[in-house]
Amino acid sequence: MNRTIQLALRAREGLVPALVLAAVASSSPARADVIRQSWPDADSYTYRIVHMPDLDQRRLETETVPGLPSTGRMYCVPASTMNVLAYIATHGFPEVPPEPHNWLDPVYYDLATGNLFLIGGLMSTSPTGGTGLGGLHNALDILLPLETFTYSTYATAGGYTPQFRSLAESAVNGGLVLFTHGWYSEDGMQGDDPIISRGGGHALTLTQAYGGLFNDQVYVRDPADDPPNTSQSAYSERIYAVQNRTVVAHGETRVMSNFQVTPGEWTGRYLDTYTVIRPKAGFSFTDWGIVHLGPIDLWDTSPDSQIDIDAIAQVIDVAIGPDQNYLYYVGRVGASYQLYRANLLTRESTALAVAPVPTEPRITFGRRRTLYQLAGDQLFFINPDRMSWYAVPLPATGEAIGYDDAADEVVVLDAGSRSIFTYPHHLDADAEVLVLPSAGVLPLGDAPVLAWDPFRDAWWVTSEAVDDVFRIKHLEGTWDVFKISHDVLVQPTSVDVDDAGHVFVVAQGGLHEFMEEPGGDWVLVEDSPFAGIPVGRKAGITKSRTNYDPELHDGPQWNNVLPTDFGPVVLDCRGDFDRDGSVGFSDLLQLLARWGPCPRDHYCDEDLSFNGAVDFSDLLAVLSAWGECR
């Protein structure tokens, strides 16, 4: 499963060795760093992660110390992203750039600068304009091990507006979060609502979030809260109150989350983009239950954590929601079929306000957060964020449905006419009809299933009547067809594909993972973390998704702009290993228990002197910090 990509980019000769990415899942142990994690309801959630780096973006170049272009003024996205990548590297995945290091150690300052420059290069970061969403995605596609991690990025677009509580819910649900608050100016009023326009934005890394009746509270790593210099500053958090406000922005009336230095005082900071990075997961279902497989822990590559959700109707089909916080499913209710949404945190199901249908449907999500339901000869467009929907007629009855993220198209397969119908994402044009190859080339059988392959921009098709899985791609009027055959592929009932192009097939009650070797041969992944897990007739694998639209999100108003003021600061408390707000006996005992050399794959939190071991210098540092944190 190893895939190594060497990045030969260099900021300047001798500045930093080439980054090396190996998509290898290490089984090294790590500490449980999410020390607060609860979601009883949306008004009283708690989340806190520790050991998240806080890299400075503003780096001054001197004759002896390398810096960043324009002193790093526009490097908030590379710095916030590197925070998360560095966290992953020190939690079981040491080959992920920038690899495990204690970035507070002055020895690694130049290395951090070089990595920021290289990440900025992958993101096409401009010294004057900053980083666009397309650049962020390009870097994540290269730097993240796609066999193990996915990312989701959603920005304000059309009828969708990111909400802070959705961001916090993703963090409580196991995601690492970086986000952007846009800088907005007020241009007038529309009734009681201010009209605001974006003039830039700034990227941050989430470390804490708390729900409240009147406003929420957020703690962040802000990469720009120190002036340009030649050394890494002490790690700290900035605190903001968060309150929703109705505004007119991007041509629509929206409810946007406002970040406030003083609670209750509106500012020009509004949440408009966030990215969640999390381990790959799977999902399946039985007649009366839904199963969430995983996610893969950051310190254990086996998805032994499993969430079982009791359904309130007989389950027919399941799709993972855009934020990976909800599973949507079709349930049979008497002679009709109803759509439901299951919350992975509360494990509660609620019916969607969409009319039941009399025909057994299939569902899938598009990258723009739209849920599509195929019900016989009807195709439904459903916006679960606004709970609106409509339907269009199909040329024939469809059996399978999928979504092509690259083309932004809904795809319906009709086995009877051996045709594929493709629609634009809004379903606002007639279908393009593509006739499939003959049965001798592509046997379909009854109840076919299909899945989009984001790695190869192709489709995979199978059915119980065929003991093979077929990859199909339409090229200039012809079809390229490729077949995977294997002894385990007996009456397959489901197929899906992850970001790395690995194919997952349900057959004989198990989930089987296949991968393509460099020479083109396909092999069964014997050590797949999903191997041996019993599943129902269908299983899916999470993928990276985004609603990024270059026409909307690449204009000058989406450039990065440095903050002019900051929320209250809280410095990390060195020596407070148990994070109880003071340095005391429990911290001393933890230091003594860690005494000696640090593990190879992780720096030690207790190594306060950065010398690679816990020793008397660290003991003296703890004793000197004894008492309440300041």
Short mmCIF file of N, CA and C in Angstrom, two decimals, residues 195-340:
data_model
loop_
_atom_site.label_atom_id
_atom_site.label_comp_id
_atom_site.label_asym_id
_atom_site.label_seq_id
_atom_site.Cartn_x
_atom_site.Cartn_y
_atom_site.Cartn_z
N ILE A 195 -25.88 44.98 4.92
CA ILE A 195 -25.33 44.47 3.67
C ILE A 195 -23.82 44.49 3.80
N ILE A 196 -23.18 43.33 3.67
CA ILE A 196 -21.74 43.25 3.90
C ILE A 196 -21.05 42.69 2.66
N SER A 197 -19.79 43.10 2.47
CA SER A 197 -19.00 42.60 1.34
C SER A 197 -17.63 42.19 1.83
N ARG A 198 -17.11 41.14 1.24
CA ARG A 198 -15.83 40.56 1.67
C ARG A 198 -14.67 41.32 1.05
N GLY A 199 -13.66 41.59 1.88
CA GLY A 199 -12.46 42.26 1.39
C GLY A 199 -11.20 41.48 1.63
N GLY A 200 -11.34 40.20 1.99
CA GLY A 200 -10.18 39.36 2.30
C GLY A 200 -10.54 38.42 3.42
N GLY A 201 -9.57 37.64 3.87
CA GLY A 201 -9.83 36.69 4.94
C GLY A 201 -8.54 36.26 5.62
N HIS A 202 -8.68 35.44 6.67
CA HIS A 202 -7.53 35.00 7.45
C HIS A 202 -7.79 33.60 7.97
N ALA A 203 -6.78 32.72 7.85
CA ALA A 203 -6.93 31.31 8.23
C ALA A 203 -6.41 31.06 9.64
N LEU A 204 -7.11 30.18 10.36
CA LEU A 204 -6.81 29.85 11.75
C LEU A 204 -6.94 28.34 11.95
N THR A 205 -6.42 27.84 13.06
CA THR A 205 -6.54 26.43 13.42
C THR A 205 -7.34 26.31 14.71
N LEU A 206 -8.34 25.46 14.72
CA LEU A 206 -9.22 25.30 15.89
C LEU A 206 -8.54 24.48 16.97
N THR A 207 -8.64 24.94 18.24
CA THR A 207 -8.15 24.16 19.38
C THR A 207 -9.22 23.94 20.44
N GLN A 208 -10.17 24.87 20.60
CA GLN A 208 -11.23 24.68 21.59
C GLN A 208 -12.52 25.30 21.05
N ALA A 209 -13.66 24.72 21.47
CA ALA A 209 -14.97 25.27 21.10
C ALA A 209 -15.97 24.88 22.18
N TYR A 210 -16.83 25.84 22.55
CA TYR A 210 -17.81 25.62 23.61
C TYR A 210 -19.14 26.25 23.20
N GLY A 211 -20.22 25.50 23.39
CA GLY A 211 -21.54 26.00 23.08
C GLY A 211 -22.12 26.80 24.23
N GLY A 212 -23.03 27.72 23.90
CA GLY A 212 -23.69 28.53 24.91
C GLY A 212 -25.04 28.99 24.42
N LEU A 213 -25.91 29.39 25.34
CA LEU A 213 -27.25 29.81 24.97
C LEU A 213 -27.24 31.11 24.18
N PHE A 214 -26.34 32.05 24.55
CA PHE A 214 -26.33 33.37 23.92
C PHE A 214 -25.21 33.52 22.90
N ASN A 215 -24.05 32.96 23.19
CA ASN A 215 -22.98 32.93 22.20
C ASN A 215 -22.08 31.75 22.50
N ASP A 216 -21.37 31.31 21.48
CA ASP A 216 -20.40 30.24 21.64
C ASP A 216 -19.03 30.86 21.86
N GLN A 217 -18.05 30.01 22.17
CA GLN A 217 -16.70 30.50 22.40
C GLN A 217 -15.72 29.63 21.64
N VAL A 218 -14.72 30.26 21.03
CA VAL A 218 -13.73 29.53 20.25
C VAL A 218 -12.33 29.96 20.65
N TYR A 219 -11.42 28.98 20.72
CA TYR A 219 -10.00 29.22 20.93
C TYR A 219 -9.29 28.77 19.66
N VAL A 220 -8.34 29.58 19.19
CA VAL A 220 -7.68 29.27 17.92
C VAL A 220 -6.18 29.49 18.02
N ARG A 221 -5.46 28.79 17.15
CA ARG A 221 -4.07 29.12 16.87
C ARG A 221 -4.08 30.14 15.73
N ASP A 222 -3.57 31.34 16.00
CA ASP A 222 -3.52 32.39 14.98
C ASP A 222 -2.07 32.55 14.54
N PRO A 223 -1.74 32.22 13.29
CA PRO A 223 -0.33 32.26 12.87
C PRO A 223 0.23 33.66 12.69
N ALA A 224 -0.64 34.69 12.78
CA ALA A 224 -0.18 36.06 12.48
C ALA A 224 -0.14 36.96 13.71
N ASP A 225 -0.28 36.40 14.92
CA ASP A 225 -0.40 37.28 16.08
C ASP A 225 0.94 37.68 16.68
N ASP A 226 2.02 37.52 15.93
CA ASP A 226 3.33 38.00 16.36
C ASP A 226 3.95 38.81 15.21
N PRO A 227 4.71 39.86 15.51
CA PRO A 227 5.34 40.64 14.44
C PRO A 227 6.42 39.82 13.74
N PRO A 228 6.82 40.23 12.53
CA PRO A 228 7.88 39.50 11.83
C PRO A 228 9.16 39.46 12.67
N ASN A 229 9.73 38.26 12.81
CA ASN A 229 10.98 38.12 13.55
C ASN A 229 11.71 36.89 13.05
N THR A 230 12.69 36.44 13.79
CA THR A 230 13.53 35.32 13.34
C THR A 230 13.51 34.17 14.33
N SER A 231 12.46 34.05 15.13
CA SER A 231 12.36 32.93 16.06
C SER A 231 10.90 32.57 16.26
N GLN A 232 10.65 31.32 16.60
CA GLN A 232 9.29 30.85 16.84
C GLN A 232 8.79 31.39 18.18
N SER A 233 7.61 31.96 18.18
CA SER A 233 7.04 32.50 19.41
C SER A 233 6.48 31.37 20.27
N ALA A 234 6.20 31.67 21.52
CA ALA A 234 5.56 30.70 22.41
C ALA A 234 4.18 30.36 21.87
N TYR A 235 3.78 29.11 22.04
CA TYR A 235 2.45 28.70 21.59
C TYR A 235 1.39 29.39 22.44
N SER A 236 0.32 29.83 21.77
CA SER A 236 -0.76 30.51 22.49
C SER A 236 -2.07 30.31 21.74
N GLU A 237 -3.16 30.69 22.40
CA GLU A 237 -4.48 30.64 21.80
C GLU A 237 -5.11 32.03 21.87
N ARG A 238 -5.88 32.37 20.86
CA ARG A 238 -6.69 33.58 20.87
C ARG A 238 -8.15 33.17 21.08
N ILE A 239 -8.88 33.98 21.83
CA ILE A 239 -10.24 33.64 22.23
C ILE A 239 -11.23 34.63 21.60
N TYR A 240 -12.31 34.09 21.05
CA TYR A 240 -13.37 34.92 20.48
C TYR A 240 -14.73 34.37 20.89
N ALA A 241 -15.67 35.28 21.08
CA ALA A 241 -17.07 34.88 21.19
C ALA A 241 -17.62 34.71 19.78
N VAL A 242 -18.59 33.82 19.61
CA VAL A 242 -19.18 33.57 18.30
C VAL A 242 -20.69 33.70 18.43
N GLN A 243 -21.27 34.51 17.56
CA GLN A 243 -22.71 34.74 17.59
C GLN A 243 -23.23 34.84 16.16
N ASN A 244 -24.34 34.19 15.89
CA ASN A 244 -24.92 34.24 14.54
C ASN A 244 -25.65 35.56 14.32
N ARG A 245 -25.60 36.01 13.06
CA ARG A 245 -26.23 37.28 12.70
C ARG A 245 -26.80 37.17 11.29
N THR A 246 -27.98 37.71 11.09
CA THR A 246 -28.58 37.74 9.76
C THR A 246 -28.01 38.92 8.99
N VAL A 247 -27.44 38.63 7.82
CA VAL A 247 -26.81 39.66 6.99
C VAL A 247 -27.19 39.40 5.54
N VAL A 248 -26.89 40.36 4.69
CA VAL A 248 -27.00 40.18 3.24
C VAL A 248 -25.58 40.13 2.70
N ALA A 249 -25.17 38.97 2.20
CA ALA A 249 -23.80 38.77 1.74
C ALA A 249 -23.80 37.86 0.53
N HIS A 250 -22.89 38.13 -0.39
CA HIS A 250 -22.76 37.32 -1.61
C HIS A 250 -24.10 37.18 -2.32
N GLY A 251 -24.87 38.27 -2.30
CA GLY A 251 -26.11 38.31 -3.07
C GLY A 251 -27.32 37.68 -2.42
N GLU A 252 -27.20 37.19 -1.18
CA GLU A 252 -28.33 36.54 -0.53
C GLU A 252 -28.40 36.91 0.95
N THR A 253 -29.60 36.81 1.51
CA THR A 253 -29.76 36.95 2.95
C THR A 253 -29.30 35.66 3.61
N ARG A 254 -28.39 35.78 4.57
CA ARG A 254 -27.78 34.60 5.19
C ARG A 254 -27.69 34.79 6.70
N VAL A 255 -27.56 33.68 7.40
CA VAL A 255 -27.20 33.70 8.81
C VAL A 255 -25.74 33.29 8.89
N MET A 256 -24.87 34.24 9.31
CA MET A 256 -23.44 33.99 9.35
C MET A 256 -22.93 34.08 10.78
N SER A 257 -21.88 33.30 11.07
CA SER A 257 -21.29 33.27 12.41
C SER A 257 -20.25 34.38 12.52
N ASN A 258 -20.46 35.29 13.48
CA ASN A 258 -19.61 36.45 13.68
C ASN A 258 -18.66 36.21 14.85
N PHE A 259 -17.37 36.53 14.65
CA PHE A 259 -16.35 36.37 15.69
C PHE A 259 -16.13 37.71 16.38
N GLN A 260 -16.26 37.71 17.71
CA GLN A 260 -16.26 38.96 18.47
C GLN A 260 -15.14 38.98 19.51
N VAL A 261 -14.39 40.08 19.54
CA VAL A 261 -13.38 40.27 20.58
C VAL A 261 -14.07 40.50 21.92
N THR A 262 -15.10 41.33 21.92
CA THR A 262 -15.93 41.56 23.10
C THR A 262 -17.30 40.96 22.85
N PRO A 263 -17.75 40.01 23.67
CA PRO A 263 -19.05 39.37 23.42
C PRO A 263 -20.17 40.39 23.25
N GLY A 264 -20.96 40.20 22.20
CA GLY A 264 -22.09 41.08 21.94
C GLY A 264 -21.79 42.26 21.04
N GLU A 265 -20.50 42.52 20.74
CA GLU A 265 -20.14 43.63 19.87
C GLU A 265 -19.77 43.08 18.49
N TRP A 266 -20.59 43.41 17.49
CA TRP A 266 -20.37 42.88 16.14
C TRP A 266 -19.04 43.37 15.58
N THR A 267 -18.39 42.50 14.82
CA THR A 267 -17.14 42.85 14.14
C THR A 267 -17.29 42.53 12.65
N GLY A 268 -16.24 42.78 11.89
CA GLY A 268 -16.24 42.44 10.47
C GLY A 268 -15.78 41.03 10.19
N ARG A 269 -15.58 40.21 11.23
CA ARG A 269 -15.11 38.83 11.05
C ARG A 269 -16.31 37.89 10.95
N TYR A 270 -16.44 37.18 9.82
CA TYR A 270 -17.52 36.21 9.65
C TYR A 270 -16.94 34.91 9.09
N LEU A 271 -17.35 33.80 9.67
CA LEU A 271 -16.95 32.49 9.16
C LEU A 271 -17.51 32.30 7.76
N ASP A 272 -16.63 31.95 6.80
CA ASP A 272 -17.15 31.66 5.47
C ASP A 272 -16.49 30.47 4.79
N THR A 273 -15.51 29.84 5.43
CA THR A 273 -14.87 28.65 4.86
C THR A 273 -14.32 27.80 5.99
N TYR A 274 -14.45 26.49 5.89
CA TYR A 274 -13.71 25.64 6.82
C TYR A 274 -13.35 24.32 6.16
N THR A 275 -12.25 23.75 6.65
CA THR A 275 -11.73 22.47 6.16
C THR A 275 -11.59 21.52 7.34
N VAL A 276 -12.07 20.31 7.16
CA VAL A 276 -11.97 19.27 8.19
C VAL A 276 -11.14 18.12 7.62
N ILE A 277 -10.08 17.76 8.32
CA ILE A 277 -9.24 16.62 7.95
C ILE A 277 -9.49 15.51 8.96
N ARG A 278 -9.78 14.33 8.47
CA ARG A 278 -10.07 13.23 9.39
C ARG A 278 -9.70 11.90 8.75
N PRO A 279 -9.50 10.88 9.58
CA PRO A 279 -9.20 9.56 9.03
C PRO A 279 -10.35 9.03 8.18
N LYS A 280 -10.00 8.23 7.19
CA LYS A 280 -11.00 7.60 6.33
C LYS A 280 -11.89 6.69 7.17
N ALA A 281 -13.16 6.63 6.81
CA ALA A 281 -14.12 5.79 7.52
C ALA A 281 -14.99 5.06 6.51
N GLY A 282 -15.79 4.14 7.00
CA GLY A 282 -16.73 3.43 6.14
C GLY A 282 -18.11 3.42 6.78
N PHE A 283 -19.10 2.96 6.03
CA PHE A 283 -20.44 2.83 6.58
C PHE A 283 -21.15 1.68 5.86
N SER A 284 -22.08 1.09 6.56
CA SER A 284 -22.87 0.00 6.01
C SER A 284 -24.22 0.00 6.71
N PHE A 285 -25.07 -0.98 6.39
CA PHE A 285 -26.36 -1.05 7.06
C PHE A 285 -26.91 -2.46 6.99
N THR A 286 -27.77 -2.75 7.95
CA THR A 286 -28.59 -3.95 7.94
C THR A 286 -30.04 -3.49 7.79
N ASP A 287 -30.98 -4.41 7.87
CA ASP A 287 -32.38 -4.03 7.66
C ASP A 287 -32.84 -2.96 8.65
N TRP A 288 -32.39 -3.05 9.91
CA TRP A 288 -32.91 -2.14 10.93
C TRP A 288 -31.79 -1.41 11.66
N GLY A 289 -30.66 -1.25 11.02
CA GLY A 289 -29.58 -0.54 11.68
C GLY A 289 -28.56 -0.02 10.68
N ILE A 290 -27.84 1.02 11.10
CA ILE A 290 -26.78 1.63 10.30
C ILE A 290 -25.49 1.50 11.08
N VAL A 291 -24.40 1.20 10.39
CA VAL A 291 -23.12 0.99 11.04
C VAL A 291 -22.10 1.96 10.45
N HIS A 292 -21.44 2.72 11.33
CA HIS A 292 -20.35 3.60 10.92
C HIS A 292 -19.04 2.90 11.29
N LEU A 293 -18.22 2.59 10.30
CA LEU A 293 -16.99 1.82 10.49
C LEU A 293 -15.81 2.76 10.66
N GLY A 294 -15.26 2.83 11.85
CA GLY A 294 -14.13 3.70 12.10
C GLY A 294 -14.56 4.88 12.94
N PRO A 295 -13.92 6.02 12.84
CA PRO A 295 -12.81 6.23 11.91
C PRO A 295 -11.50 5.63 12.41
N ILE A 296 -10.54 5.54 11.51
CA ILE A 296 -9.20 5.10 11.88
C ILE A 296 -8.63 6.11 12.85
N ASP A 297 -8.19 5.65 14.01
CA ASP A 297 -7.63 6.57 14.99
C ASP A 297 -6.30 7.12 14.49
N LEU A 298 -5.95 8.30 15.00
CA LEU A 298 -4.67 8.89 14.61
C LEU A 298 -3.49 8.12 15.18
N TRP A 299 -3.74 7.17 16.06
CA TRP A 299 -2.64 6.39 16.63
C TRP A 299 -2.85 4.90 16.45
N ASP A 300 -3.89 4.49 15.70
CA ASP A 300 -4.16 3.07 15.52
C ASP A 300 -4.84 2.91 14.17
N THR A 301 -4.23 2.14 13.26
CA THR A 301 -4.76 2.04 11.91
C THR A 301 -5.82 0.96 11.76
N SER A 302 -6.41 0.52 12.84
CA SER A 302 -7.50 -0.45 12.76
C SER A 302 -8.80 0.21 13.19
N PRO A 303 -9.84 0.19 12.36
CA PRO A 303 -11.09 0.87 12.71
C PRO A 303 -11.91 0.05 13.70
N ASP A 304 -11.38 -0.11 14.93
CA ASP A 304 -12.08 -0.94 15.89
C ASP A 304 -13.20 -0.18 16.58
N SER A 305 -13.26 1.14 16.41
CA SER A 305 -14.38 1.89 16.94
C SER A 305 -15.51 1.83 15.93
N GLN A 306 -16.70 1.49 16.38
CA GLN A 306 -17.84 1.30 15.49
C GLN A 306 -19.05 1.93 16.13
N ILE A 307 -19.79 2.68 15.35
CA ILE A 307 -21.01 3.32 15.83
C ILE A 307 -22.20 2.59 15.23
N ASP A 308 -23.05 2.04 16.08
CA ASP A 308 -24.26 1.37 15.63
C ASP A 308 -25.46 2.27 15.92
N ILE A 309 -26.26 2.52 14.91
CA ILE A 309 -27.43 3.39 15.04
C ILE A 309 -28.67 2.58 14.70
N ASP A 310 -29.62 2.55 15.62
CA ASP A 310 -30.89 1.88 15.35
C ASP A 310 -31.72 2.75 14.41
N ALA A 311 -32.17 2.17 13.31
CA ALA A 311 -33.00 2.90 12.37
C ALA A 311 -34.46 2.86 12.83
N ILE A 312 -35.23 3.84 12.39
CA ILE A 312 -36.64 3.88 12.77
C ILE A 312 -37.53 3.39 11.63
N ALA A 313 -36.90 2.82 10.61
CA ALA A 313 -37.63 2.18 9.51
C ALA A 313 -36.67 1.20 8.85
N GLN A 314 -37.21 0.25 8.11
CA GLN A 314 -36.36 -0.72 7.43
C GLN A 314 -35.47 -0.02 6.42
N VAL A 315 -34.16 -0.20 6.54
CA VAL A 315 -33.20 0.56 5.74
C VAL A 315 -33.07 -0.04 4.34
N ILE A 316 -33.14 0.84 3.33
CA ILE A 316 -33.03 0.43 1.94
C ILE A 316 -31.71 0.89 1.32
N ASP A 317 -31.27 2.10 1.67
CA ASP A 317 -30.03 2.64 1.12
C ASP A 317 -29.50 3.70 2.08
N VAL A 318 -28.17 3.96 2.02
CA VAL A 318 -27.50 4.89 2.93
C VAL A 318 -26.48 5.71 2.14
N ALA A 319 -26.31 6.98 2.52
CA ALA A 319 -25.26 7.84 1.96
C ALA A 319 -24.69 8.69 3.09
N ILE A 320 -23.38 8.93 3.05
CA ILE A 320 -22.72 9.76 4.06
C ILE A 320 -22.95 11.23 3.71
N GLY A 321 -23.23 12.06 4.72
CA GLY A 321 -23.48 13.47 4.49
C GLY A 321 -22.22 14.25 4.18
N PRO A 322 -22.36 15.49 3.72
CA PRO A 322 -21.21 16.29 3.27
C PRO A 322 -20.15 16.50 4.35
N ASP A 323 -20.56 16.72 5.61
CA ASP A 323 -19.60 16.98 6.68
C ASP A 323 -19.14 15.70 7.37
N GLN A 324 -19.65 14.55 6.93
CA GLN A 324 -19.36 13.26 7.55
C GLN A 324 -19.82 13.21 9.01
N ASN A 325 -20.76 14.07 9.38
CA ASN A 325 -21.34 14.05 10.72
C ASN A 325 -22.68 13.34 10.75
N TYR A 326 -23.27 13.11 9.58
CA TYR A 326 -24.60 12.51 9.49
C TYR A 326 -24.59 11.43 8.42
N LEU A 327 -25.39 10.39 8.66
CA LEU A 327 -25.69 9.40 7.64
C LEU A 327 -27.15 9.58 7.23
N TYR A 328 -27.38 9.66 5.94
CA TYR A 328 -28.73 9.79 5.40
C TYR A 328 -29.18 8.42 4.89
N TYR A 329 -30.43 8.06 5.17
CA TYR A 329 -30.87 6.75 4.72
C TYR A 329 -32.32 6.77 4.28
N VAL A 330 -32.64 5.80 3.43
CA VAL A 330 -34.01 5.58 2.97
C VAL A 330 -34.61 4.47 3.82
N GLY A 331 -35.79 4.71 4.37
CA GLY A 331 -36.48 3.70 5.17
C GLY A 331 -37.83 3.35 4.58
N ARG A 332 -38.16 2.08 4.65
CA ARG A 332 -39.47 1.63 4.16
C ARG A 332 -40.52 1.85 5.25
N VAL A 333 -41.58 2.56 4.92
CA VAL A 333 -42.69 2.80 5.84
C VAL A 333 -43.97 2.33 5.16
N GLY A 334 -44.41 1.13 5.50
CA GLY A 334 -45.57 0.57 4.82
C GLY A 334 -45.26 0.32 3.35
N ALA A 335 -46.03 0.96 2.48
CA ALA A 335 -45.83 0.78 1.04
C ALA A 335 -45.06 1.93 0.42
N SER A 336 -44.51 2.83 1.24
CA SER A 336 -43.76 3.97 0.70
C SER A 336 -42.38 4.04 1.34
N TYR A 337 -41.59 5.02 0.88
CA TYR A 337 -40.20 5.13 1.32
C TYR A 337 -39.93 6.57 1.73
N GLN A 338 -39.29 6.72 2.92
CA GLN A 338 -39.07 8.03 3.52
C GLN A 338 -37.56 8.24 3.73
N LEU A 339 -37.13 9.50 3.61
CA LEU A 339 -35.73 9.85 3.87
C LEU A 339 -35.54 10.24 5.33
N TYR A 340 -34.41 9.79 5.91
CA TYR A 340 -34.07 10.09 7.30
C TYR A 340 -32.62 10.55 7.38
#
